PDB file of C-alpha atoms in Angstrom:
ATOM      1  CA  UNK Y   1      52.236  -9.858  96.746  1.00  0.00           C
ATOM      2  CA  UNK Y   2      52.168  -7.381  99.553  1.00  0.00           C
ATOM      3  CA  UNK Y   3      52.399  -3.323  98.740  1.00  0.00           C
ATOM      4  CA  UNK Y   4      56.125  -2.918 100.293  1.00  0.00           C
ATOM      5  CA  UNK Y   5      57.108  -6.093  98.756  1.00  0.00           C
ATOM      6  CA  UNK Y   6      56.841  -5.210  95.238  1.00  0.00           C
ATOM      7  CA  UNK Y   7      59.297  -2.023  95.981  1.00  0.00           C
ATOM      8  CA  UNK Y   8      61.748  -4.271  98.153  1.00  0.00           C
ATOM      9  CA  UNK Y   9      62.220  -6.036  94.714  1.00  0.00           C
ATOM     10  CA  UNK Y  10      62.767  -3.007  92.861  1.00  0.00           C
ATOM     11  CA  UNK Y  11      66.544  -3.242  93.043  1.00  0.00           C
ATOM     12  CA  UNK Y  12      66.567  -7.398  92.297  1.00  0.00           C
ATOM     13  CA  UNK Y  13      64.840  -6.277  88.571  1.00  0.00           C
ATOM     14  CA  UNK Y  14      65.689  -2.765  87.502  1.00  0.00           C
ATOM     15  CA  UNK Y  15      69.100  -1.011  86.922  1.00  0.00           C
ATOM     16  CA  UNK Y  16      70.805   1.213  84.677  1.00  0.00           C
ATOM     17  CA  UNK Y  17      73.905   0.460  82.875  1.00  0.00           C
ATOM     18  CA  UNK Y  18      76.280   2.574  81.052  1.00  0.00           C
ATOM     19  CA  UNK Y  19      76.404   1.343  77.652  1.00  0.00           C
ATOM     20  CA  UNK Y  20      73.781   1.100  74.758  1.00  0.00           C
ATOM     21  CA  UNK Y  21      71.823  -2.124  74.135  1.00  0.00           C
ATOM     22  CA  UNK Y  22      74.760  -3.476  72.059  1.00  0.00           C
ATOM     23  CA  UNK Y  23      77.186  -3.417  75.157  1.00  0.00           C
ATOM     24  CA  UNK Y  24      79.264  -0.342  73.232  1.00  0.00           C
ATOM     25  CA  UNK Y  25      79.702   3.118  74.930  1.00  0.00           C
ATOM     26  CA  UNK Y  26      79.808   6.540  72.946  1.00  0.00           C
ATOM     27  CA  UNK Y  27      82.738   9.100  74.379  1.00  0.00           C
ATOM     28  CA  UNK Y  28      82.268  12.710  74.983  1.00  0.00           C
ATOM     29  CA  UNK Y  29      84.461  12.649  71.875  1.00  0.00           C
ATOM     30  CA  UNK Y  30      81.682  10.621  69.982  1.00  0.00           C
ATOM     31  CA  UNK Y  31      84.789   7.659  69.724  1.00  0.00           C
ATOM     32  CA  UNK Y  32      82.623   4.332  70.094  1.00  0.00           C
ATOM     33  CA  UNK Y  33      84.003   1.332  72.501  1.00  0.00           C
ATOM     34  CA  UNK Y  34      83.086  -1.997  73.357  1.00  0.00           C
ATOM     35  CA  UNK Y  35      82.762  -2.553  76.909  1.00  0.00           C
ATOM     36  CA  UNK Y  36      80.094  -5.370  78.027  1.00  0.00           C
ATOM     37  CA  UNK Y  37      78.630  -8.620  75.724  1.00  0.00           C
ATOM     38  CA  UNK Y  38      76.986  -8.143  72.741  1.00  0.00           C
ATOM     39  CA  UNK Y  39      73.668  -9.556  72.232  1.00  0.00           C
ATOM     40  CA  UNK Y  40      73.040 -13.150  72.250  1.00  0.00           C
ATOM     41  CA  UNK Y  41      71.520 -16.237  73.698  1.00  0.00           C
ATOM     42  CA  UNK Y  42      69.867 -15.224  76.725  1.00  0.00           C
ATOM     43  CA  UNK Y  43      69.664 -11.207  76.161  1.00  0.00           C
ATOM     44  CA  UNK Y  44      66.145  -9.560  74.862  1.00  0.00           C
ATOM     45  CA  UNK Y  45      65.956  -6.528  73.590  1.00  0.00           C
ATOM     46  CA  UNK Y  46      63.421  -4.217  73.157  1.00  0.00           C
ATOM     47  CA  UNK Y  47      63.433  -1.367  70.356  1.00  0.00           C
ATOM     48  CA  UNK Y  48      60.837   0.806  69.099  1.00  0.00           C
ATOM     49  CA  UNK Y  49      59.624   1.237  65.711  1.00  0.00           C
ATOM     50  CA  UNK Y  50      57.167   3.006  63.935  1.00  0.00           C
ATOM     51  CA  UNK Y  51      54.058   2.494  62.097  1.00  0.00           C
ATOM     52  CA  UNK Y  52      55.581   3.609  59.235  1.00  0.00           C
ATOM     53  CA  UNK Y  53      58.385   0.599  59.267  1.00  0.00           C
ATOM     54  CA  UNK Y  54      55.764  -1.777  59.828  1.00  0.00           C
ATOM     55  CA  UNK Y  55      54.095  -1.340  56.551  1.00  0.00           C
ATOM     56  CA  UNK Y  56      56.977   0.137  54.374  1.00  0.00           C
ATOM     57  CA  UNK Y  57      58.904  -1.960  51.665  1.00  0.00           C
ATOM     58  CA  UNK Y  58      61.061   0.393  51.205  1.00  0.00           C
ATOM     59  CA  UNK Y  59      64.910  -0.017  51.725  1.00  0.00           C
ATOM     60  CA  UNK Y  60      66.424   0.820  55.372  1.00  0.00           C
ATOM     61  CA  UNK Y  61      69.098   3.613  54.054  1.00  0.00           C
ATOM     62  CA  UNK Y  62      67.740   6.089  55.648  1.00  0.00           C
ATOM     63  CA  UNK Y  63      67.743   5.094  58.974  1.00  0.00           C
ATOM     64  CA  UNK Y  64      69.993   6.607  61.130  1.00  0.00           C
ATOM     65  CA  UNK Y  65      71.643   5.564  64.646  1.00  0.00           C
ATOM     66  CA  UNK Y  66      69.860   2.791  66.726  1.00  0.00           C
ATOM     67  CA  UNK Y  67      67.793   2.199  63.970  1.00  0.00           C
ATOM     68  CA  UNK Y  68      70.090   1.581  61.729  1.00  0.00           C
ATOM     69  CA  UNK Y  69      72.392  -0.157  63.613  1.00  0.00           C
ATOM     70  CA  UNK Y  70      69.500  -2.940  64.728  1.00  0.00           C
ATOM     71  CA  UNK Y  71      68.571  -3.568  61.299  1.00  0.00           C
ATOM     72  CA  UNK Y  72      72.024  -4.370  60.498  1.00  0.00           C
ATOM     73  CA  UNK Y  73      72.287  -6.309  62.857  1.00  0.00           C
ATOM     74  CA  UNK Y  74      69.354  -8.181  62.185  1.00  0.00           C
ATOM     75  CA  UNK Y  75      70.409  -8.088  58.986  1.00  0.00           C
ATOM     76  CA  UNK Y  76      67.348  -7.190  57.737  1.00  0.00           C
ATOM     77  CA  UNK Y  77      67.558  -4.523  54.515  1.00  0.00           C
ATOM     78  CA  UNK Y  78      63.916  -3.948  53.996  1.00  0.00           C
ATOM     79  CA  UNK Y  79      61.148  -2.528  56.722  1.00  0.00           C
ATOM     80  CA  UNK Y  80      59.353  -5.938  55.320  1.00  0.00           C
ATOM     81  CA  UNK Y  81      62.145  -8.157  56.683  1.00  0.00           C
ATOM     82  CA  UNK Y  82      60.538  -7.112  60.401  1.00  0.00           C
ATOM     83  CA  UNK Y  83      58.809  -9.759  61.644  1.00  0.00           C
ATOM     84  CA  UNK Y  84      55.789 -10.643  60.318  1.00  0.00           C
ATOM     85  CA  UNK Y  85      53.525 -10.874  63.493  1.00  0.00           C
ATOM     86  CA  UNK Y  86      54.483  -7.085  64.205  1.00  0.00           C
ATOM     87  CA  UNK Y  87      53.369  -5.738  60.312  1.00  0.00           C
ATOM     88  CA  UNK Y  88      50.693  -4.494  60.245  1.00  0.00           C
ATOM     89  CA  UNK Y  89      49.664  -4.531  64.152  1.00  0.00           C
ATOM     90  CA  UNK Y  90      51.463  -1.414  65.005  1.00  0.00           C
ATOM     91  CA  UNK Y  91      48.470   0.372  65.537  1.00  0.00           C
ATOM     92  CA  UNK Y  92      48.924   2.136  68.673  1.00  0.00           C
ATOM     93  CA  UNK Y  93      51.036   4.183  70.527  1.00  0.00           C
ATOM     94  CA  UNK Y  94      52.350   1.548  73.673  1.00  0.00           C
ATOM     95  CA  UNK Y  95      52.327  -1.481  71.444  1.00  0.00           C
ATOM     96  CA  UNK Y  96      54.680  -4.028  72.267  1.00  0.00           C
ATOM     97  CA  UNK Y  97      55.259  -7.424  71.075  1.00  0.00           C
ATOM     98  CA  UNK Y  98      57.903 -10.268  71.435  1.00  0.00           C
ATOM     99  CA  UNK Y  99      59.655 -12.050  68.510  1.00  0.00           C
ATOM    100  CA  UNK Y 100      62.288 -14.504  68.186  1.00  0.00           C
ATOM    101  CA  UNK Y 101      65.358 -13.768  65.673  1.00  0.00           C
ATOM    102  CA  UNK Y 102      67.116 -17.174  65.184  1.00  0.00           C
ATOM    103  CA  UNK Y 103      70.245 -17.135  65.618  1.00  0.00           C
ATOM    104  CA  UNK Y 104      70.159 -13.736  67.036  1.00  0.00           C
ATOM    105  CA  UNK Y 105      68.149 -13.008  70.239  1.00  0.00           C
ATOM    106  CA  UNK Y 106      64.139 -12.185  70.964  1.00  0.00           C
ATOM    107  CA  UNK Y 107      63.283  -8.649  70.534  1.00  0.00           C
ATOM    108  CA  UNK Y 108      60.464  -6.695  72.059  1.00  0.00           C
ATOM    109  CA  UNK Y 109      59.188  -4.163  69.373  1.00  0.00           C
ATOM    110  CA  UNK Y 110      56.895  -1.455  70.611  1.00  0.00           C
ATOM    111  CA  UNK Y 111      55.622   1.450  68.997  1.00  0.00           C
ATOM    112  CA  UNK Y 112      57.318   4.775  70.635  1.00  0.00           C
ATOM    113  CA  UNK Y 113      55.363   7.799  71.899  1.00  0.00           C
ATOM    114  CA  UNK Y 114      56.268  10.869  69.906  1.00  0.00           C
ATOM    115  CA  UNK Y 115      56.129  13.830  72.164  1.00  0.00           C
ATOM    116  CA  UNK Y 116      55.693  17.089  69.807  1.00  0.00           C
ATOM    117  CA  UNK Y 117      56.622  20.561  71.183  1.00  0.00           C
ATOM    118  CA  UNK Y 118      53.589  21.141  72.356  1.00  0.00           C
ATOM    119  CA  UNK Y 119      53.197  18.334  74.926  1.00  0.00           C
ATOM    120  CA  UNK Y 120      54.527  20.004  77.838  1.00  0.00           C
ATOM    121  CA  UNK Y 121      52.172  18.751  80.258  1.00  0.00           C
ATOM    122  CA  UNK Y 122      54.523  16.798  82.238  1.00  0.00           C
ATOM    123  CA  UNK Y 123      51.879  14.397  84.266  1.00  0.00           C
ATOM    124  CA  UNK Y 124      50.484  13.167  80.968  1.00  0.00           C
ATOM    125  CA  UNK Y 125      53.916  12.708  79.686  1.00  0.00           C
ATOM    126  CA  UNK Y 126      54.653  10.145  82.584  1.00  0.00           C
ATOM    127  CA  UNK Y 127      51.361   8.400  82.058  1.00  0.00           C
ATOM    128  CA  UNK Y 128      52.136   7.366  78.216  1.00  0.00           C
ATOM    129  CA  UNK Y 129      55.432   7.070  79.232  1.00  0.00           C
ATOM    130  CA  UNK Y 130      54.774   4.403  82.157  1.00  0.00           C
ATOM    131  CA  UNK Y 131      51.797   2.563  79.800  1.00  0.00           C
ATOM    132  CA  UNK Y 132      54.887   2.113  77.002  1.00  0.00           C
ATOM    133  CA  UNK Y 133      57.041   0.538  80.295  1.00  0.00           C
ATOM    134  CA  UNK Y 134      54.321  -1.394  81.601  1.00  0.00           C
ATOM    135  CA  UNK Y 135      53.805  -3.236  77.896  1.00  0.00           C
ATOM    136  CA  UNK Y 136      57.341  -3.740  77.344  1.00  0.00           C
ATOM    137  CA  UNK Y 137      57.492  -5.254  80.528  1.00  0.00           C
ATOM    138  CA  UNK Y 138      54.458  -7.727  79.952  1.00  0.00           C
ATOM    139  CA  UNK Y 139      55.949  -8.998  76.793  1.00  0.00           C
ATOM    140  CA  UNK Y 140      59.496  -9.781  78.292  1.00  0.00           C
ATOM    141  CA  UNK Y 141      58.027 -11.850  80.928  1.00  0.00           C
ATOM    142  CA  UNK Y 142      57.287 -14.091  78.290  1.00  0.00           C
ATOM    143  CA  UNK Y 143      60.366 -14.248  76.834  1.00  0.00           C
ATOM    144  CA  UNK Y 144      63.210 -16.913  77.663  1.00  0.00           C
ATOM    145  CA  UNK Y 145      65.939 -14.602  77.786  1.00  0.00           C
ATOM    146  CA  UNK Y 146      66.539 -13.379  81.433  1.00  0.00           C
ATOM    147  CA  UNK Y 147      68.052  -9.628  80.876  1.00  0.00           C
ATOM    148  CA  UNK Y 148      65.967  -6.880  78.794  1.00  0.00           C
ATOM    149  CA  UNK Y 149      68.264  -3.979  77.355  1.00  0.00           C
ATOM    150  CA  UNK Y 150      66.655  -1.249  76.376  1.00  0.00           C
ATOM    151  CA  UNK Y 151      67.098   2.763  76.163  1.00  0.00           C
ATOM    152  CA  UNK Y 152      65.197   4.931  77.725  1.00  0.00           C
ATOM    153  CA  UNK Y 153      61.679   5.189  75.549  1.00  0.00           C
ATOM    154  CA  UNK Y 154      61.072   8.281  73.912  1.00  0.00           C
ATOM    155  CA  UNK Y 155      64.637   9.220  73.574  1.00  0.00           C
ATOM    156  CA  UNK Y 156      66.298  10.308  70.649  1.00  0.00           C
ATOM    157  CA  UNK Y 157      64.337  11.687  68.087  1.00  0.00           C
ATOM    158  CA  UNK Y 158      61.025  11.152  69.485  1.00  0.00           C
ATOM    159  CA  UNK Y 159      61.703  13.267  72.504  1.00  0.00           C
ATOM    160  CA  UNK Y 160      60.510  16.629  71.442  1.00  0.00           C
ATOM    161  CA  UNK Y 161      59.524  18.572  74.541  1.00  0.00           C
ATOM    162  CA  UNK Y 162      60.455  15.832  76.782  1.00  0.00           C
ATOM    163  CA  UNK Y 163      64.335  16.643  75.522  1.00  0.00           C
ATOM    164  CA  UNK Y 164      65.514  18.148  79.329  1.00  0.00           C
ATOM    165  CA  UNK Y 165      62.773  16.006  81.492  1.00  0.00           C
ATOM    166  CA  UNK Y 166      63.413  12.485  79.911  1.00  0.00           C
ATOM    167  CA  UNK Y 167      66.419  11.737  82.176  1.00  0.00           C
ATOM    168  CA  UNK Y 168      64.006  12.286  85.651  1.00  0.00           C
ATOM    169  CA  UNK Y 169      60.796  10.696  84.179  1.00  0.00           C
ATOM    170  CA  UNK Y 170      62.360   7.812  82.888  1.00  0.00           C
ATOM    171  CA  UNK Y 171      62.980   5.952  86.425  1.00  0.00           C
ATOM    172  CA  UNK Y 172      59.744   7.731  87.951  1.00  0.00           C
ATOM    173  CA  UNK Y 173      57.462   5.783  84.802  1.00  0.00           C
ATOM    174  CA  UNK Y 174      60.042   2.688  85.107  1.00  0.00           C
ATOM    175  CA  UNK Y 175      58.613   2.539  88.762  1.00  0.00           C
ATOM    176  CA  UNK Y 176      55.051   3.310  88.052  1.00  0.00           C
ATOM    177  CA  UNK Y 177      55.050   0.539  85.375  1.00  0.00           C
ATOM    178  CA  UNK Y 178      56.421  -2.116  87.572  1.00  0.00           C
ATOM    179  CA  UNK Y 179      54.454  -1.042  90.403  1.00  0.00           C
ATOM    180  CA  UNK Y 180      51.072  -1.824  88.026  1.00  0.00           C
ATOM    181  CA  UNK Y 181      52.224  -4.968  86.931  1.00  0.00           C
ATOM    182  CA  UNK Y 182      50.081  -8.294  87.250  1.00  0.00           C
ATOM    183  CA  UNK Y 183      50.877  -9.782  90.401  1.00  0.00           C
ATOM    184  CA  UNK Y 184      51.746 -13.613  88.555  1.00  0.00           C
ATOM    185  CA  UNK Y 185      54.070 -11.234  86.128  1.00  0.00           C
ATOM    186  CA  UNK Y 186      56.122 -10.071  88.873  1.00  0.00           C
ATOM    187  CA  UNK Y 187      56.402 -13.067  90.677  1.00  0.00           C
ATOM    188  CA  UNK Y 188      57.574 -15.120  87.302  1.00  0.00           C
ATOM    189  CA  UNK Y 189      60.476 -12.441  86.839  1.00  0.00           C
ATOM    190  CA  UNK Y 190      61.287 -12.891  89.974  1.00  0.00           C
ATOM    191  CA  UNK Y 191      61.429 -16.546  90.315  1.00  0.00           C
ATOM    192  CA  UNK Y 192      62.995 -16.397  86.771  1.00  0.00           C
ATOM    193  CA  UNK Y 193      65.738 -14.281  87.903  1.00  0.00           C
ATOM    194  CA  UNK Y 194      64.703 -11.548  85.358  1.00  0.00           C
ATOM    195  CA  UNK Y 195      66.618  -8.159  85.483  1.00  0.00           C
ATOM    196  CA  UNK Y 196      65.834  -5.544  83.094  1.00  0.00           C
ATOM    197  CA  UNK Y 197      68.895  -2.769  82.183  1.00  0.00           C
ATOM    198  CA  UNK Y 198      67.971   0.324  80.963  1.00  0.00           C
ATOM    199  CA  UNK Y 199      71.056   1.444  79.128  1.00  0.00           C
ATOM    200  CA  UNK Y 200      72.236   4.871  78.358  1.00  0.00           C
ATOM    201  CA  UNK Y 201      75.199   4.243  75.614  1.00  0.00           C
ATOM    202  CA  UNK Y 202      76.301   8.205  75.202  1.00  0.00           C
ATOM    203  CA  UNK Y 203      78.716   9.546  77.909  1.00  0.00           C
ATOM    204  CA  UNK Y 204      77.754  12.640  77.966  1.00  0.00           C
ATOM    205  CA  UNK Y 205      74.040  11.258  79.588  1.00  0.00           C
ATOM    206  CA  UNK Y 206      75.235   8.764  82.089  1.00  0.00           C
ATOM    207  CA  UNK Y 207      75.661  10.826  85.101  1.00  0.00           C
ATOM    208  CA  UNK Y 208      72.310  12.656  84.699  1.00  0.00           C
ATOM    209  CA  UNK Y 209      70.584   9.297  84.388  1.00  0.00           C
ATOM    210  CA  UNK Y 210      72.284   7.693  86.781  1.00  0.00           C
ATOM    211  CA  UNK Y 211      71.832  10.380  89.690  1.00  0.00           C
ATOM    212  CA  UNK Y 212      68.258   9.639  89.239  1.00  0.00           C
ATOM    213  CA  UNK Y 213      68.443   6.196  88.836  1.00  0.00           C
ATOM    214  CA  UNK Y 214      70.090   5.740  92.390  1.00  0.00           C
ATOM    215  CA  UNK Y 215      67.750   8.548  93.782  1.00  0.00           C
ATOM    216  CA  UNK Y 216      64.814   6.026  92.584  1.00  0.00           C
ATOM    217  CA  UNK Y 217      66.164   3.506  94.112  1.00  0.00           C
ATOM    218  CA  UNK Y 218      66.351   5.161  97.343  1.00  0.00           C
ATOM    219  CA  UNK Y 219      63.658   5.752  97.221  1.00  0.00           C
ATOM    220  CA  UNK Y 220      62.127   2.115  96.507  1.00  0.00           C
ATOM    221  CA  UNK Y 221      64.162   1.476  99.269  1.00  0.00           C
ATOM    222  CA  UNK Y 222      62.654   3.881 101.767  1.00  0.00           C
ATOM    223  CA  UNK Y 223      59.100   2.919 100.954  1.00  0.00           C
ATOM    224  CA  UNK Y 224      59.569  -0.103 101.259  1.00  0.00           C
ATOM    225  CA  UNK Y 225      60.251   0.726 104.975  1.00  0.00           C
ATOM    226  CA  UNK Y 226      57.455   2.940 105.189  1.00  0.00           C
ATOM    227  CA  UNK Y 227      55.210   0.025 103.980  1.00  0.00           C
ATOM    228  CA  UNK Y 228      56.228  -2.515 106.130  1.00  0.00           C
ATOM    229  CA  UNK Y 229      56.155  -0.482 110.079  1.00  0.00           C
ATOM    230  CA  UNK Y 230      52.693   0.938 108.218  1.00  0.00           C
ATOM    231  CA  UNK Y 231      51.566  -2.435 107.842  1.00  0.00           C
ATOM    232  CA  UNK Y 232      53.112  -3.425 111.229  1.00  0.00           C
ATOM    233  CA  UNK Y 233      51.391  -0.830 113.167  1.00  0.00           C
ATOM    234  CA  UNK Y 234      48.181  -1.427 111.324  1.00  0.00           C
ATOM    235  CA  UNK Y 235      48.369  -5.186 112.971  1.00  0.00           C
ATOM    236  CA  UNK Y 236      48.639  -3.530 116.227  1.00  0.00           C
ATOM    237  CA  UNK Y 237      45.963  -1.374 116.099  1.00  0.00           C
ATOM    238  CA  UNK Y 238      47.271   1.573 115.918  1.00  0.00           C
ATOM    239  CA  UNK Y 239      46.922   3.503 112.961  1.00  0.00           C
ATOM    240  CA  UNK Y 240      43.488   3.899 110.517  1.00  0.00           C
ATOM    241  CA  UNK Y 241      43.522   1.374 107.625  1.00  0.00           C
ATOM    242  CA  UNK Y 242      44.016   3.895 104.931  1.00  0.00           C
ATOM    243  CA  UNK Y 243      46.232   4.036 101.994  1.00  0.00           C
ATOM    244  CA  UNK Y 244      49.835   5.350 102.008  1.00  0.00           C
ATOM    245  CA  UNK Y 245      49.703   8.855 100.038  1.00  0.00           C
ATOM    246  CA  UNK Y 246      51.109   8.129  96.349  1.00  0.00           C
ATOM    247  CA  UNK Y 247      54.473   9.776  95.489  1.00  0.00           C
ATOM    248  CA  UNK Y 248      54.512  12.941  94.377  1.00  0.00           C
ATOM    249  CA  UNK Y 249      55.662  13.452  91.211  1.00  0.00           C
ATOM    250  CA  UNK Y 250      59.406  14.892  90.559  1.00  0.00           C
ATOM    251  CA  UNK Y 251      59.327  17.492  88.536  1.00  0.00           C
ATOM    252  CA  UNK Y 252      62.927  18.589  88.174  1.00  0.00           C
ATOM    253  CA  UNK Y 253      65.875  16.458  88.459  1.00  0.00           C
ATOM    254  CA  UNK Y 254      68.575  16.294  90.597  1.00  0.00           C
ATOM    255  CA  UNK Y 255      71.369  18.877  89.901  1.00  0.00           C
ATOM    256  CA  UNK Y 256      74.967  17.077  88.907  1.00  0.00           C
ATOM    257  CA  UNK Y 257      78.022  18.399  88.919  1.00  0.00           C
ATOM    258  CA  UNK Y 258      79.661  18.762  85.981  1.00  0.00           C
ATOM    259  CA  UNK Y 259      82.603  16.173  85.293  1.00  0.00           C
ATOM    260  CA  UNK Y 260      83.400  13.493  82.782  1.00  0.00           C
ATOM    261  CA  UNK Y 261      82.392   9.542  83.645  1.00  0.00           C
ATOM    262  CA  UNK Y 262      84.988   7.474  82.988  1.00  0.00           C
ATOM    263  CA  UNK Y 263      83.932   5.559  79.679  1.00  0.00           C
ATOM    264  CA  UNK Y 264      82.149   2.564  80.514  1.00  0.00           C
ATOM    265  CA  UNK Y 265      81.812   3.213  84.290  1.00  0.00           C
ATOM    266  CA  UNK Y 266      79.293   0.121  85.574  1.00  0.00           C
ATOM    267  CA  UNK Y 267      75.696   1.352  86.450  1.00  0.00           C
ATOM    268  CA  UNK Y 268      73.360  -0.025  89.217  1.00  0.00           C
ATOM    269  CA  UNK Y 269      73.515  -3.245  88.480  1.00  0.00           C
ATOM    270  CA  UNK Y 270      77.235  -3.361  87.624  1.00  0.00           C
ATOM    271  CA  UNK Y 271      77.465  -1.638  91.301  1.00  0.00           C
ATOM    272  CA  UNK Y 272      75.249  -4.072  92.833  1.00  0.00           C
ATOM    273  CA  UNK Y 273      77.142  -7.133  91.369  1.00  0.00           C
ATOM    274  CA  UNK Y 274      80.164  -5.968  92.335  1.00  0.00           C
ATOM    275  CA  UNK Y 275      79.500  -4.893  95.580  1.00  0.00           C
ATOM    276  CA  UNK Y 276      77.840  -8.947  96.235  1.00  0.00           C
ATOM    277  CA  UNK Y 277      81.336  -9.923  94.719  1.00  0.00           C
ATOM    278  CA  UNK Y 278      83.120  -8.474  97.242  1.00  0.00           C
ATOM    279  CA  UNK Y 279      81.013  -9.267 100.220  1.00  0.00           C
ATOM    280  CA  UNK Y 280      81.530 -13.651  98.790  1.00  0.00           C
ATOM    281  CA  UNK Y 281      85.606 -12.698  98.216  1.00  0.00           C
TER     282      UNK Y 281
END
């Protein structure tokens, strides 16, 4: 697959969507509503968990948020009701394997970076980061579901000094990751039809991601360009055959104003169906 190909597909795979993995949105008022599809036959999702939960017995009560609200789902009570090809394998930080929940929908687990307050060199940050992305993504293109919801990895909990940079790495390592992937893997996701949503379920965070979300996918969009009159020109004779400089890496994010999304307001890929609605009506 040619350089400006793979980010001329960017858009076809990736969006961001502006509701949590279960298809619920949380309110600036922390209120909770329903507004895509829960999980089911044809939806993977991916969700991290720790080394800790793969070799605990003990009982799931102190879980709180996602967490808790996948294992009840799953309807599992016990850290030993995870699957059993994941126990015990959780033994690095990237991790990522697919498993099939019957009657419930196949599940990417992967084992979350922890960023402490220390970590505050950004650069590494988007390198373990973009090796979590690039796993996950490996392991959904063998799944048989054709849309991956997941949050952003690292947030929550796990943040630490990532906290204020997660919402502007997030699409930079999304990028990076796809842009590494196997050749065969991108062209079976494509051919498949694949799309993977990353899904931001609080309110309060979908206008920060999604600023950068579109920004990333302008500027997919623009390299893509780049890429192809670079490669055009290079058929000509014109220019040296070197390498295209690699993007610099964003180190702030884009400022937003300050106003209230309206709850469940589509993402990317909400836009982008839409907007291929109208052009068929």
């Amino acid at each position: 697959m040619l350089y400006f190909d793979r980010f001329s597909h960017y858009g076809a795979i990736f969006s961001h969507e502006n509701w949590g993995i279960f298809g619920e949105c949380k309110g600036l008022k922390d209120e909770e509503t329903q507004v895509a599809e829960s999980p089911g036959a044809g939806i993977v999702l991916a969700y991290p968990v720790t080394k800790e939960d793969a070799k605990s017995t003990k009982a799931l009560k102190h879980r709180k948020g996602l967490s808790l609200s996948i294992y009840r789902w799953l309807k599992i009570g016990r850290c030993a009701g995870l699957a059993p090809a994941i126990r015990g394998e959780l033994d690095e930080v990237g991790f990522a394997k697919l498993w099939n929940y019957p009657d419930k929908c196949e599940i990417v687990h992967y084992v979350c970076p922890v960023f402490q307050e220390e970590d505050k060199e950004t650069t590494a940050a988007l390198d373990v980061l973009t090796d979590a992305y690039l796993r996950i993504f490996r392991a959904f293109a063998e799944a048989e579901g054709k849309v991956l919801r997941m949050a952003p990895v690292g947030a929550g909990a796990t943040a630490g000094s990532l906290r204020d940079k997660l919402h502007y790495l997030t699409p930079q390592a999304v990028t990076t990751a796809f842009m590494n992937l196997e050749d065969d893997v991108v062209e079976s996701m494509l051919a498949q039809g694949k799309q993977v949503q990353i899904c931001i379920w609080e309110a309060r965070e979908q206008r920060t991601y999604g600023v950068e979300f579109d920004l990333e996918l302008r500027l997919c969009e623009e390299e893509a360009v780049r890429a192809r009159e670079r490669l055009i020109s290079l058929e000509k004779g014109l220019w040296p055959a070197s390498d295209l400089p690699p993007r610099p890496l964003r180190e702030e994010g884009v400022p937003v104003e300050e106003a209230d999304p309206p709850l469940g307001a589509v993402g990317s890929g909400g836009k982008r169906k839409s907007e291929e609605a109208e052009k068929r009506g």
